Tab-separated table of C-alpha atoms in Angstrom:
chain	number	residue	atom	x	y	z
D	1	MET	CA	28.279	-8.110	-12.940
D	2	ILE	CA	31.112	-10.336	-14.091
D	3	GLU	CA	33.972	-10.779	-11.655
D	4	MET	CA	36.779	-8.289	-12.287
D	5	THR	CA	39.826	-7.051	-10.460
D	6	SER	CA	40.035	-3.437	-9.364
D	7	GLY	CA	42.869	-2.973	-11.845
D	8	ASP	CA	40.704	-4.205	-14.712
D	9	ILE	CA	37.915	-1.844	-13.660
D	10	ALA	CA	40.373	1.039	-13.560
D	11	ALA	CA	41.469	0.206	-17.105
D	12	VAL	CA	37.853	0.018	-18.366
D	13	THR	CA	36.729	3.233	-16.707
D	14	GLY	CA	39.921	5.230	-17.182
D	15	GLY	CA	40.061	5.837	-13.440
D	16	GLU	CA	43.013	5.906	-11.043
D	17	LEU	CA	43.394	3.767	-7.929
D	18	VAL	CA	44.434	6.156	-5.146
D	19	ASP	CA	45.133	6.378	-1.407
D	20	GLY	CA	45.992	2.730	-0.914
D	21	SER	CA	43.529	1.101	-3.296
D	22	THR	CA	45.318	-1.806	-5.021
D	23	ASP	CA	44.826	-3.298	-8.452
D	24	ASP	CA	44.444	-6.940	-7.404
D	25	THR	CA	41.246	-6.719	-5.338
D	26	LEU	CA	38.534	-9.020	-6.690
D	27	VAL	CA	35.202	-7.263	-7.231
D	28	THR	CA	32.305	-9.690	-7.435
D	29	GLY	CA	29.398	-7.252	-7.212
D	30	PRO	CA	26.720	-6.208	-6.925
D	31	VAL	CA	27.107	-2.542	-7.854
D	32	GLU	CA	25.196	-0.224	-5.518
D	33	PHE	CA	24.601	3.526	-5.115
D	34	ASP	CA	22.940	3.026	-1.710
D	35	SER	CA	25.591	2.342	0.914
D	36	ARG	CA	23.025	0.511	3.061
D	37	ARG	CA	22.943	-2.301	0.488
D	38	ILE	CA	26.683	-2.951	0.465
D	39	THR	CA	27.777	-6.563	0.971
D	40	PRO	CA	31.285	-8.077	0.827
D	41	GLY	CA	32.695	-7.845	-2.704
D	42	SER	CA	30.394	-4.995	-3.766
D	43	LEU	CA	31.254	-1.959	-5.833
D	44	PHE	CA	29.924	1.317	-4.404
D	45	MET	CA	29.374	4.281	-6.719
D	46	ALA	CA	29.502	7.474	-4.667
D	47	LEU	CA	27.006	9.852	-6.254
D	48	PRO	CA	26.284	13.362	-5.003
D	49	GLY	CA	22.608	14.314	-4.935
D	50	ALA	CA	20.403	17.190	-3.909
D	51	ARG	CA	20.150	16.080	-0.270
D	52	VAL	CA	23.021	13.669	0.410
D	53	ASP	CA	26.449	12.995	-1.088
D	54	GLY	CA	27.549	9.401	-1.529
D	55	HIS	CA	31.130	10.466	-0.822
D	56	ASP	CA	30.117	10.968	2.813
D	57	PHE	CA	29.294	7.261	3.071
D	58	ILE	CA	32.457	5.821	1.529
D	59	ALA	CA	34.072	4.959	4.873
D	60	GLY	CA	30.976	3.044	5.953
D	61	ALA	CA	30.768	1.225	2.642
D	62	LEU	CA	34.377	0.087	2.949
D	63	GLU	CA	33.749	-1.082	6.511
D	64	ASP	CA	30.772	-3.103	5.280
D	65	GLY	CA	32.924	-4.934	2.752
D	66	ALA	CA	32.871	-2.873	-0.430
D	67	ALA	CA	35.714	-4.176	-2.572
D	68	LEU	CA	35.927	-0.960	-4.596
D	69	VAL	CA	34.476	2.548	-4.562
D	70	LEU	CA	34.005	4.754	-7.616
D	71	ALA	CA	34.499	8.348	-6.432
D	72	GLY	CA	34.336	11.649	-8.261
D	73	ARG	CA	36.768	13.437	-5.945
D	74	PRO	CA	39.555	12.454	-3.505
D	75	VAL	CA	38.381	11.655	0.009
D	76	GLY	CA	41.606	10.389	1.619
D	77	LEU	CA	40.379	6.787	1.447
D	78	PRO	CA	41.231	3.925	-0.942
D	79	VAL	CA	39.000	4.532	-3.970
D	80	LEU	CA	39.033	4.459	-7.735
D	81	LEU	CA	39.088	8.126	-8.674
D	82	CYS	CA	36.983	8.627	-11.790
D	83	PRO	CA	38.615	10.790	-14.465
D	84	PRO	CA	37.312	14.111	-15.780
D	85	VAL	CA	34.963	13.561	-18.702
D	86	ALA	CA	36.679	14.306	-21.988
D	87	ASP	CA	35.070	16.298	-24.781
D	88	THR	CA	33.621	13.289	-26.581
D	89	GLU	CA	30.246	12.094	-27.810
D	90	GLU	CA	30.002	10.135	-24.572
D	91	ALA	CA	30.598	13.319	-22.580
D	92	GLY	CA	27.940	15.174	-24.543
D	93	ASP	CA	25.423	12.440	-23.791
D	94	ALA	CA	26.295	12.397	-20.112
D	95	GLY	CA	26.056	16.160	-19.874
D	96	THR	CA	22.629	16.197	-21.502
D	97	ALA	CA	21.424	13.516	-19.119
D	98	GLN	CA	22.871	15.366	-16.157
D	99	ARG	CA	21.170	18.649	-16.975
D	100	ASN	CA	17.801	16.907	-17.176
D	101	ALA	CA	18.056	14.880	-13.964
D	102	ALA	CA	16.580	16.811	-11.051
D	103	TYR	CA	18.682	14.946	-8.501
D	104	LEU	CA	21.893	15.994	-10.298
D	105	GLU	CA	21.164	19.694	-10.582
D	106	ASN	CA	23.603	20.435	-7.758
D	107	ASP	CA	26.713	19.207	-9.537
D	108	PRO	CA	28.676	22.360	-10.386
D	109	ASP	CA	32.054	20.592	-10.303
D	110	GLY	CA	31.021	17.670	-12.510
D	111	VAL	CA	31.633	15.113	-9.748
D	112	ALA	CA	28.438	13.188	-10.501
D	113	GLU	CA	29.160	13.300	-14.219
D	114	ARG	CA	32.559	11.685	-13.606
D	115	VAL	CA	31.040	8.823	-11.622
D	116	LEU	CA	28.129	8.296	-14.014
D	117	THR	CA	30.391	8.229	-17.051
D	118	ALA	CA	32.744	5.745	-15.393
D	119	VAL	CA	29.957	3.435	-14.293
D	120	GLY	CA	28.438	3.716	-17.777
D	121	ARG	CA	31.721	2.520	-19.286
D	122	LEU	CA	31.779	-0.369	-16.843
D	123	ALA	CA	28.183	-1.290	-17.700
D	124	ARG	CA	29.009	-1.211	-21.409
D	125	PHE	CA	31.995	-3.505	-20.861
D	126	ASN	CA	29.876	-5.876	-18.779
D	127	THR	CA	27.134	-5.950	-21.423
D	128	ASP	CA	29.482	-6.418	-24.371
D	129	THR	CA	31.310	-9.243	-22.595
D	130	LEU	CA	28.110	-11.105	-21.765
D	131	VAL	CA	26.702	-10.697	-25.264
D	132	ALA	CA	29.948	-11.908	-26.867
D	133	ASP	CA	30.830	-14.686	-24.422
D	134	GLU	CA	27.461	-15.918	-23.186
D	135	GLY	CA	25.036	-14.945	-25.955
D	136	MET	CA	22.987	-12.639	-23.732
D	137	THR	CA	20.153	-10.767	-25.497
D	138	VAL	CA	19.482	-7.128	-24.581
D	139	VAL	CA	15.904	-5.897	-25.024
D	140	GLY	CA	15.152	-2.169	-24.869
D	141	VAL	CA	11.610	-0.858	-24.314
D	142	THR	CA	10.362	2.715	-24.517
D	143	GLY	CA	7.130	4.639	-24.953
D	144	SER	CA	5.206	7.505	-23.418
D	145	ALA	CA	3.122	5.134	-21.295
D	146	GLY	CA	3.319	1.495	-20.262
D	147	LYS	CA	7.113	1.076	-20.196
D	148	THR	CA	7.300	-0.368	-16.706
D	149	SER	CA	4.279	-2.644	-17.131
D	150	THR	CA	5.697	-3.979	-20.390
D	151	LYS	CA	9.153	-4.408	-18.876
D	152	ASP	CA	7.543	-6.490	-16.135
D	153	LEU	CA	5.628	-8.566	-18.698
D	154	LEU	CA	8.831	-9.067	-20.695
D	155	GLY	CA	10.535	-10.266	-17.532
D	156	ALA	CA	7.754	-12.758	-16.892
D	157	VAL	CA	7.866	-14.100	-20.447
D	158	LEU	CA	11.612	-14.202	-21.027
D	159	SER	CA	12.307	-15.826	-17.653
D	160	ARG	CA	10.618	-18.927	-19.088
D	161	GLY	CA	13.570	-19.144	-21.467
D	162	GLY	CA	16.418	-18.428	-19.066
D	163	GLU	CA	17.645	-16.169	-16.274
D	164	THR	CA	16.368	-12.670	-16.910
D	165	VAL	CA	17.292	-9.290	-15.439
D	166	ALA	CA	14.189	-7.067	-15.368
D	167	PRO	CA	13.924	-5.706	-11.803
D	168	PRO	CA	10.686	-4.146	-10.512
D	169	GLY	CA	10.384	-0.384	-10.580
D	170	SER	CA	11.343	2.314	-13.060
D	171	LEU	CA	15.136	2.310	-13.215
D	172	ASN	CA	15.091	3.862	-16.659
D	173	ASN	CA	17.481	6.825	-16.633
D	174	GLU	CA	21.206	7.599	-16.685
D	175	ILE	CA	21.630	6.089	-13.199
D	176	GLY	CA	19.176	3.218	-13.519
D	177	GLN	CA	20.423	2.004	-16.902
D	178	PRO	CA	23.991	1.132	-15.867
D	179	TYR	CA	22.725	-0.085	-12.492
D	180	ILE	CA	20.437	-2.611	-14.194
D	181	ALA	CA	23.023	-3.561	-16.830
D	182	LEU	CA	25.483	-4.375	-14.048
D	183	LYS	CA	22.961	-6.760	-12.489
D	184	ALA	CA	23.622	-9.110	-15.405
D	185	ASP	CA	26.216	-11.834	-14.880
D	186	ARG	CA	27.464	-15.008	-16.562
D	187	ASN	CA	24.117	-16.730	-15.940
D	188	THR	CA	21.978	-13.993	-17.491
D	189	ARG	CA	20.339	-14.884	-20.774
D	190	TYR	CA	18.115	-11.792	-21.159
D	191	LEU	CA	18.567	-8.202	-19.999
D	192	VAL	CA	15.473	-5.984	-20.249
D	193	ALA	CA	16.248	-2.257	-20.214
D	194	GLU	CA	13.436	0.257	-19.788
D	195	MET	CA	14.423	3.544	-21.449
D	196	SER	CA	13.026	6.951	-20.599
D	197	ALA	CA	13.816	10.381	-22.009
D	198	ARG	CA	13.337	14.009	-21.080
D	199	GLY	CA	15.192	15.352	-24.075
D	200	GLN	CA	16.757	14.525	-27.426
D	201	GLY	CA	19.756	12.218	-27.217
D	202	HIS	CA	18.795	10.609	-23.916
D	203	ILE	CA	17.707	7.244	-25.322
D	204	ALA	CA	20.684	7.220	-27.676
D	205	HIS	CA	22.888	7.674	-24.605
D	206	LEU	CA	21.155	4.843	-22.715
D	207	ALA	CA	21.426	2.584	-25.750
D	208	ARG	CA	25.185	3.107	-25.793
D	209	ILE	CA	25.445	1.963	-22.172
D	210	ALA	CA	23.685	-1.358	-22.874
D	211	PRO	CA	23.226	-1.731	-26.647
D	212	PRO	CA	19.972	-3.573	-27.425
D	213	SER	CA	19.474	-6.007	-30.271
D	214	VAL	CA	15.695	-5.961	-29.739
D	215	GLY	CA	13.795	-2.685	-29.389
D	216	VAL	CA	10.134	-2.278	-28.399
D	217	VAL	CA	8.329	1.035	-28.931
D	218	LEU	CA	4.884	1.152	-27.347
D	219	ASN	CA	3.409	4.567	-28.097
D	220	VAL	CA	4.060	8.258	-28.530
D	221	GLY	CA	1.791	10.308	-26.304
D	222	THR	CA	2.049	13.589	-24.470
D	223	ALA	CA	4.008	12.585	-21.375
D	224	HIS	CA	6.881	15.076	-20.828
D	225	LEU	CA	5.348	17.432	-23.376
D	226	GLY	CA	6.726	20.317	-21.324
D	227	GLU	CA	10.283	19.189	-21.995
D	228	PHE	CA	9.858	18.284	-25.667
D	229	GLY	CA	7.392	20.890	-26.907
D	230	SER	CA	5.529	18.672	-29.383
D	231	ARG	CA	4.467	15.096	-30.034
D	232	GLU	CA	6.715	15.085	-33.094
D	233	ALA	CA	9.723	15.863	-30.915
D	234	ILE	CA	8.743	13.054	-28.540
D	235	ALA	CA	8.573	10.662	-31.496
D	236	THR	CA	12.035	11.748	-32.605
D	237	ALA	CA	13.399	10.971	-29.140
D	238	LYS	CA	11.631	7.622	-28.746
D	239	GLY	CA	12.795	6.550	-32.210
D	240	GLU	CA	16.408	6.765	-31.089
D	241	LEU	CA	15.874	3.240	-29.758
D	242	VAL	CA	15.221	1.710	-33.178
D	243	GLU	CA	18.070	3.727	-34.671
D	244	ALA	CA	20.412	2.091	-32.161
D	245	LEU	CA	19.522	-1.463	-33.219
D	246	PRO	CA	21.833	-3.573	-35.397
D	247	ASP	CA	20.633	-4.396	-38.881
D	248	ALA	CA	18.498	-7.448	-39.593
D	249	ALA	CA	21.491	-9.484	-40.775
D	250	HIS	CA	23.073	-9.040	-37.339
D	251	GLY	CA	19.973	-9.867	-35.318
D	252	GLY	CA	18.354	-6.456	-34.976
D	253	LEU	CA	14.590	-6.572	-34.323
D	254	ALA	CA	12.212	-3.611	-33.909
D	255	VAL	CA	8.810	-4.412	-32.376
D	256	LEU	CA	6.428	-1.550	-33.189
D	257	ASN	CA	2.846	-0.683	-32.263
D	258	ALA	CA	0.651	-0.840	-35.355
D	259	ASP	CA	-2.020	1.179	-33.529
D	260	ASP	CA	0.153	4.287	-33.161
D	261	ASP	CA	0.966	6.322	-36.259
D	262	ALA	CA	4.146	7.851	-34.859
D	263	VAL	CA	5.469	4.458	-33.784
D	264	SER	CA	4.680	2.676	-37.045
D	265	ALA	CA	6.484	5.435	-38.928
D	266	MET	CA	9.692	4.532	-37.080
D	267	ALA	CA	10.154	1.582	-39.428
D	268	SER	CA	11.885	3.966	-41.840
D	269	ARG	CA	14.473	4.850	-39.193
D	270	THR	CA	16.032	1.410	-38.758
D	271	THR	CA	17.610	-1.388	-40.766
D	272	ALA	CA	16.506	-3.934	-38.188
D	273	ARG	CA	13.794	-6.491	-38.942
D	274	ILE	CA	10.319	-5.045	-38.316
D	275	LEU	CA	7.449	-6.761	-36.501
D	276	ARG	CA	4.217	-5.038	-35.544
D	277	PHE	CA	1.582	-5.720	-32.896
D	278	SER	CA	-2.000	-4.533	-32.576
D	279	ALA	CA	-4.708	-4.744	-29.939
D	280	GLN	CA	-7.242	-3.879	-32.669
D	281	GLY	CA	-6.943	-6.951	-34.903
D	282	SER	CA	-4.953	-8.139	-37.898
D	283	VAL	CA	-4.723	-4.610	-39.318
D	284	GLY	CA	-3.709	-1.947	-36.852
D	285	SER	CA	-5.273	1.468	-36.478
D	286	THR	CA	-2.551	2.880	-38.742
D	287	GLY	CA	-3.496	0.529	-41.598
D	288	ASN	CA	-0.374	-1.590	-41.156
D	289	THR	CA	-0.672	-5.355	-40.993
D	290	ALA	CA	0.107	-6.729	-37.538
D	291	ASP	CA	2.209	-9.850	-36.988
D	292	TYR	CA	0.962	-10.261	-33.416
D	293	TYR	CA	-2.606	-9.224	-32.710
D	294	ALA	CA	-5.583	-9.742	-30.425
D	295	THR	CA	-9.176	-10.685	-31.214
D	296	GLY	CA	-12.159	-11.342	-28.985
D	297	THR	CA	-10.957	-9.139	-26.157
D	298	SER	CA	-13.161	-9.106	-23.052
D	299	LEU	CA	-12.736	-7.772	-19.520
D	300	ASP	CA	-13.653	-9.437	-16.233
D	301	GLU	CA	-15.235	-7.713	-13.242
D	302	VAL	CA	-12.000	-5.902	-12.335
D	303	ALA	CA	-10.956	-5.043	-15.906
D	304	ARG	CA	-8.515	-7.907	-16.471
D	305	ALA	CA	-8.424	-8.701	-20.179
D	306	SER	CA	-8.788	-12.028	-21.922
D	307	PHE	CA	-8.135	-12.356	-25.641
D	308	THR	CA	-7.079	-14.644	-28.448
D	309	MET	CA	-3.494	-13.982	-29.468
D	310	HIS	CA	-2.629	-14.520	-33.133
D	311	HIS	CA	0.994	-14.886	-34.135
D	312	PRO	CA	3.078	-15.937	-37.170
D	313	HIS	CA	4.263	-19.250	-35.687
D	314	GLY	CA	1.162	-21.457	-35.657
D	315	GLU	CA	-2.281	-21.634	-34.117
D	316	PRO	CA	-3.716	-18.798	-31.991
D	317	VAL	CA	-3.657	-19.164	-28.201
D	318	GLU	CA	-5.838	-17.853	-25.387
D	319	VAL	CA	-4.432	-15.333	-22.918
D	320	HIS	CA	-6.070	-14.351	-19.612
D	321	LEU	CA	-4.166	-11.454	-18.096
D	322	GLY	CA	-3.721	-11.065	-14.359
D	323	VAL	CA	-2.903	-7.352	-14.675
D	324	PHE	CA	-5.611	-4.743	-14.887
D	325	GLY	CA	-6.845	-2.506	-17.679
D	326	ALA	CA	-7.682	-2.950	-21.351
D	327	HIS	CA	-4.476	-1.094	-22.285
D	328	GLN	CA	-2.481	-4.075	-20.992
D	329	VAL	CA	-3.480	-6.070	-24.094
D	330	SER	CA	-1.134	-3.989	-26.217
D	331	ASN	CA	1.658	-4.323	-23.655
D	332	ALA	CA	1.169	-8.094	-23.504
D	333	LEU	CA	1.313	-8.436	-27.286
D	334	ALA	CA	4.613	-6.554	-27.348
D	335	ALA	CA	6.046	-8.885	-24.714
D	336	ALA	CA	4.707	-11.913	-26.549
D	337	ALA	CA	6.328	-10.835	-29.804
D	338	VAL	CA	9.725	-10.539	-28.125
D	339	GLY	CA	9.356	-13.852	-26.326
D	340	MET	CA	8.345	-15.826	-29.399
D	341	GLU	CA	10.972	-14.206	-31.607
D	342	CYS	CA	13.506	-15.238	-28.962
D	343	GLY	CA	12.422	-18.854	-29.449
D	344	LEU	CA	9.674	-19.467	-26.897
D	345	ASP	CA	6.568	-21.336	-28.059
D	346	ALA	CA	3.116	-19.779	-28.016
D	347	ALA	CA	1.763	-21.915	-25.166
D	348	THR	CA	4.682	-21.000	-22.910
D	349	VAL	CA	4.278	-17.308	-23.680
D	350	ALA	CA	0.521	-17.400	-23.099
D	351	ALA	CA	1.022	-19.140	-19.756
D	352	ALA	CA	3.652	-16.593	-18.673
D	353	LEU	CA	1.380	-13.675	-19.578
D	354	SER	CA	-1.623	-15.243	-17.863
D	355	GLU	CA	0.219	-16.029	-14.629
D	356	HIS	CA	1.944	-12.647	-14.311
D	357	VAL	CA	0.675	-10.169	-11.711
D	358	ALA	CA	1.811	-6.596	-11.112
D	359	ALA	CA	5.493	-6.612	-10.178
D	360	SER	CA	6.201	-2.890	-9.766
D	361	GLU	CA	4.698	-0.900	-6.910
D	362	ASN	CA	1.788	1.482	-7.485
D	363	ARG	CA	1.259	0.399	-11.115
D	364	MET	CA	-2.379	-0.601	-11.735
D	365	ASP	CA	-2.199	-2.487	-8.448
D	366	VAL	CA	-5.761	-3.607	-7.660
D	367	ARG	CA	-6.605	-4.630	-4.085
D	368	THR	CA	-9.925	-5.402	-2.385
D	369	ARG	CA	-10.656	-4.729	1.269
D	370	ALA	CA	-12.470	-7.207	3.474
D	371	ASP	CA	-15.664	-5.134	3.149
D	372	GLY	CA	-15.524	-5.323	-0.654
D	373	LEU	CA	-14.103	-1.861	-1.433
D	374	THR	CA	-11.715	-2.115	-4.395
D	375	ILE	CA	-8.759	0.257	-4.741
D	376	ILE	CA	-7.022	0.687	-8.104
D	377	ASN	CA	-3.641	2.108	-7.132
D	378	ASP	CA	-1.957	3.554	-10.216
D	379	SER	CA	-0.317	6.395	-8.350
D	380	TYR	CA	3.282	6.081	-9.517
D	381	ASN	CA	2.892	8.471	-12.418
D	382	ALA	CA	0.336	10.086	-14.699
D	383	ASN	CA	-0.012	11.568	-18.154
D	384	PRO	CA	-3.113	12.142	-20.313
D	385	ASP	CA	-2.984	8.681	-21.906
D	386	SER	CA	-2.474	6.738	-18.682
D	387	MET	CA	-5.101	8.871	-16.899
D	388	ARG	CA	-7.687	7.907	-19.516
D	389	ALA	CA	-6.707	4.243	-19.213
D	390	GLY	CA	-7.071	4.362	-15.439
D	391	ILE	CA	-10.447	6.123	-15.616
D	392	ASP	CA	-11.653	3.558	-18.155
D	393	ALA	CA	-10.665	0.739	-15.783
D	394	LEU	CA	-12.465	2.508	-12.921
D	395	ALA	CA	-15.657	3.040	-14.915
D	396	TYR	CA	-15.700	-0.515	-16.219
D	397	THR	CA	-15.065	-2.104	-12.814
D	398	ALA	CA	-17.736	-0.040	-11.055
D	399	ALA	CA	-20.292	-0.668	-13.815
D	400	GLY	CA	-19.993	-4.415	-13.274
D	401	ARG	CA	-21.128	-4.180	-9.629
D	402	GLN	CA	-24.690	-3.640	-8.537
D	403	ASP	CA	-25.103	-0.369	-6.601
D	404	ALA	CA	-21.335	0.335	-6.688
D	405	GLU	CA	-20.156	3.922	-7.064
D	406	SER	CA	-16.923	5.081	-8.695
D	407	TRP	CA	-14.411	7.389	-6.972
D	408	ALA	CA	-11.552	9.044	-8.853
D	409	VAL	CA	-8.911	10.380	-6.442
D	410	LEU	CA	-6.638	12.486	-8.614
D	411	GLY	CA	-3.680	14.798	-8.290
D	412	GLN	CA	-2.014	16.634	-11.120
D	413	MET	CA	-0.268	15.398	-14.235
D	414	GLY	CA	3.202	16.933	-14.203
D	415	GLU	CA	5.645	17.841	-16.970
D	416	LEU	CA	3.010	19.007	-19.457
D	417	GLY	CA	4.406	22.511	-19.851
D	418	ASP	CA	2.115	25.152	-21.297
D	419	ASP	CA	-0.508	22.499	-22.118
D	420	GLY	CA	-0.902	21.533	-18.447
D	421	ARG	CA	-4.042	23.516	-17.667
D	422	GLY	CA	-5.723	22.512	-20.926
D	423	GLU	CA	-4.991	18.837	-20.353
D	424	HIS	CA	-6.539	19.003	-16.884
D	425	ILE	CA	-9.641	20.663	-18.311
D	426	ALA	CA	-9.823	17.839	-20.858
D	427	LEU	CA	-9.416	15.312	-18.044
D	428	GLY	CA	-12.513	16.737	-16.348
D	429	GLU	CA	-14.404	16.166	-19.583
D	430	VAL	CA	-13.211	12.551	-19.703
D	431	LEU	CA	-14.498	12.029	-16.150
D	432	GLY	CA	-17.883	13.339	-17.266
D	433	GLN	CA	-17.948	11.151	-20.374
D	434	ARG	CA	-17.207	8.056	-18.277
D	435	ARG	CA	-19.883	9.113	-15.761
D	436	ILE	CA	-17.626	8.871	-12.747
D	437	ASP	CA	-19.754	9.327	-9.625
D	438	HIS	CA	-17.307	11.149	-7.345
D	439	VAL	CA	-14.070	13.049	-7.967
D	440	VAL	CA	-11.635	13.849	-5.154
D	441	VAL	CA	-8.934	16.302	-6.259
D	442	VAL	CA	-5.843	16.538	-4.057
D	443	GLY	CA	-3.893	19.804	-3.925
D	444	HIS	CA	-4.549	23.435	-4.832
D	445	GLY	CA	-2.217	24.137	-7.742
D	446	ILE	CA	-3.268	25.655	-11.057
D	447	ASN	CA	-3.713	22.234	-12.644
D	448	GLN	CA	-5.813	20.839	-9.812
D	449	SER	CA	-8.012	23.941	-9.823
D	450	ALA	CA	-8.567	23.588	-13.573
D	451	LEU	CA	-9.560	19.950	-13.049
D	452	VAL	CA	-11.994	20.865	-10.258
D	453	THR	CA	-13.707	23.532	-12.378
D	454	SER	CA	-13.939	21.278	-15.417
D	455	ALA	CA	-15.325	18.305	-13.465
D	456	GLU	CA	-17.910	20.545	-11.762
D	457	GLU	CA	-18.981	21.846	-15.182
D	458	GLN	CA	-19.626	18.227	-16.132
D	459	GLY	CA	-22.108	18.007	-13.257
D	460	LEU	CA	-19.936	15.646	-11.221
D	461	ASP	CA	-19.739	15.459	-7.436
D	462	VAL	CA	-16.334	17.041	-6.756
D	463	LEU	CA	-14.498	17.247	-3.431
D	464	HIS	CA	-11.347	19.389	-3.246
D	465	VAL	CA	-8.918	18.514	-0.425
D	466	ASP	CA	-5.576	19.887	0.698
D	467	ASN	CA	-3.509	16.712	0.914
D	468	THR	CA	-3.477	12.920	0.979
D	469	ASP	CA	-4.623	12.787	4.620
D	470	GLY	CA	-7.640	14.844	3.665
D	471	ALA	CA	-8.422	12.469	0.823
D	472	VAL	CA	-8.253	9.435	3.109
D	473	ASN	CA	-10.549	11.126	5.630
D	474	VAL	CA	-13.118	12.028	2.959
D	475	LEU	CA	-13.125	8.513	1.578
D	476	ASP	CA	-13.317	6.822	4.972
D	477	LEU	CA	-16.434	8.845	5.746
D	478	ASN	CA	-18.166	8.397	2.385
D	479	VAL	CA	-17.303	5.185	0.536
D	480	SER	CA	-19.534	2.150	0.748
D	481	ALA	CA	-18.721	-1.531	0.536
D	482	ASP	CA	-18.233	-2.662	-3.092
D	483	ASP	CA	-17.415	0.860	-4.316
D	484	VAL	CA	-14.360	1.247	-6.559
D	485	VAL	CA	-11.623	3.852	-6.004
D	486	LEU	CA	-8.961	4.915	-8.524
D	487	VAL	CA	-5.895	6.667	-7.069
D	488	LYS	CA	-3.730	8.378	-9.688
D	489	ALA	CA	-1.357	11.330	-10.065
D	490	SER	CA	2.210	12.142	-10.992
D	491	TYR	CA	4.877	10.770	-8.670
D	492	ALA	CA	5.600	14.019	-6.863
D	493	ASP	CA	2.046	14.176	-5.491
D	494	GLY	CA	2.613	11.012	-3.405
D	495	LEU	CA	-0.940	9.731	-3.788
D	496	TRP	CA	0.074	6.151	-2.992
D	497	ARG	CA	-0.411	7.282	0.605
D	498	VAL	CA	-4.139	7.403	-0.123
D	499	ALA	CA	-4.170	3.794	-1.288
D	500	SER	CA	-2.108	2.729	1.738
D	501	GLY	CA	-4.416	4.627	4.070
D	502	LEU	CA	-7.521	3.009	2.617
D	503	LEU	CA	-6.098	-0.486	2.909
D	504	ALA	CA	-4.376	-0.089	6.300
D	505	GLY	CA	-4.143	-3.812	7.019
D	506	ASP	CA	-7.715	-4.481	5.922
D	507	GLU	CA	-6.966	-6.233	2.627
D	508	LYS	CA	-9.119	-9.201	1.717
D	509	ASN	CA	-7.289	-12.537	1.827
């Protein structure tokens, strides 16, 4: 963040310096919500959660050098006391976000809402200052699948043009958005903000914290269908990003997927300039002409794509991705469009895409053991679209190896609502269509049971285990060298433990 005094921060947030906190303390950052990361000059935001309350760690944060603490209630220590949230549009946004964040469910007194609203105001001030004074460009990216992978690709591309804030991981909600925005400082040229939603108004709220001038919409699938109720409602929520963009005359740019009907239709919801990308060729699956598109796509032995990238700024260039899965072509084209529209040349963009490897943990992270066993660890999250992409990568990789067998280690896809059981039945059918050799299902919930039954009906070899330890044991006893294992489930299932257990220090150098 930019350097500010505690008094300036109080003025921006509307907070009050209490219990000995003075207005002339220089706050240099960074901003942290984990007291263990505090360094001299930091700002600590004390957030209450389901298990711990940041207010209990304020004394330690001050001892470790925190220059200022944002608190939601008095604690008898020098802090900036965040004000009650007024009945404003901002308050409505914050309240919606709060109700849909599981880790803020235990906030009956609105303490977390106070802190989040204050830090959101500070992030907005930081962003506006850097855009106005330093010319920083804010890029927002959303979609039902691929947000984090595309954010990472955007970081790789844009960093070729200047200092870029696009940290690994999925910091894409009402806590992560201001946290990332406050990572930007006077040297930052590009800020990449990944935007997620579990309800209407969420992306609009995030876009007010760090207003983007460039918006990327990847796809509208069925992730979080349980919260939204329909794909149309998901499209309405995702389209809030393009609605937040400035008009074309003021630099607004919407980068839309020409292979997704719901995304292409978002062009009518913005006055920003429109560019489209397509992994299917010059005309996308929706019939819209693509400005950035791929031809000649091929996959190597571990499903890394190579393709010719066409663009509106000259001759096509060759791209050889270092990330895994055919679906990454679309993500790469989106990142390329942003990079080139921000002034980078095609050769620089192609090199950045080709040299990039997975930056965020448990996202299509492909490792090979010394004995040749390959593990595709995509265990961070799962929805029907990303499950199919992972299974496709598994089938393709195994098919390219003589005598190799494919193993799908799967948990459940969460947040699908009433469609959950049906989607898991459909997933079993996909496994059969891709001729996966072995399926290991972890857990005994309704969704897992539906998947087991469906996969067995497809004639597949299915093993049903209680937990991740059971999955590791089954695999250790049954896999052969050169087999390929996909590990995938929603975050709560913790299936990355399976990938870790299989590798266990035996990764090939």
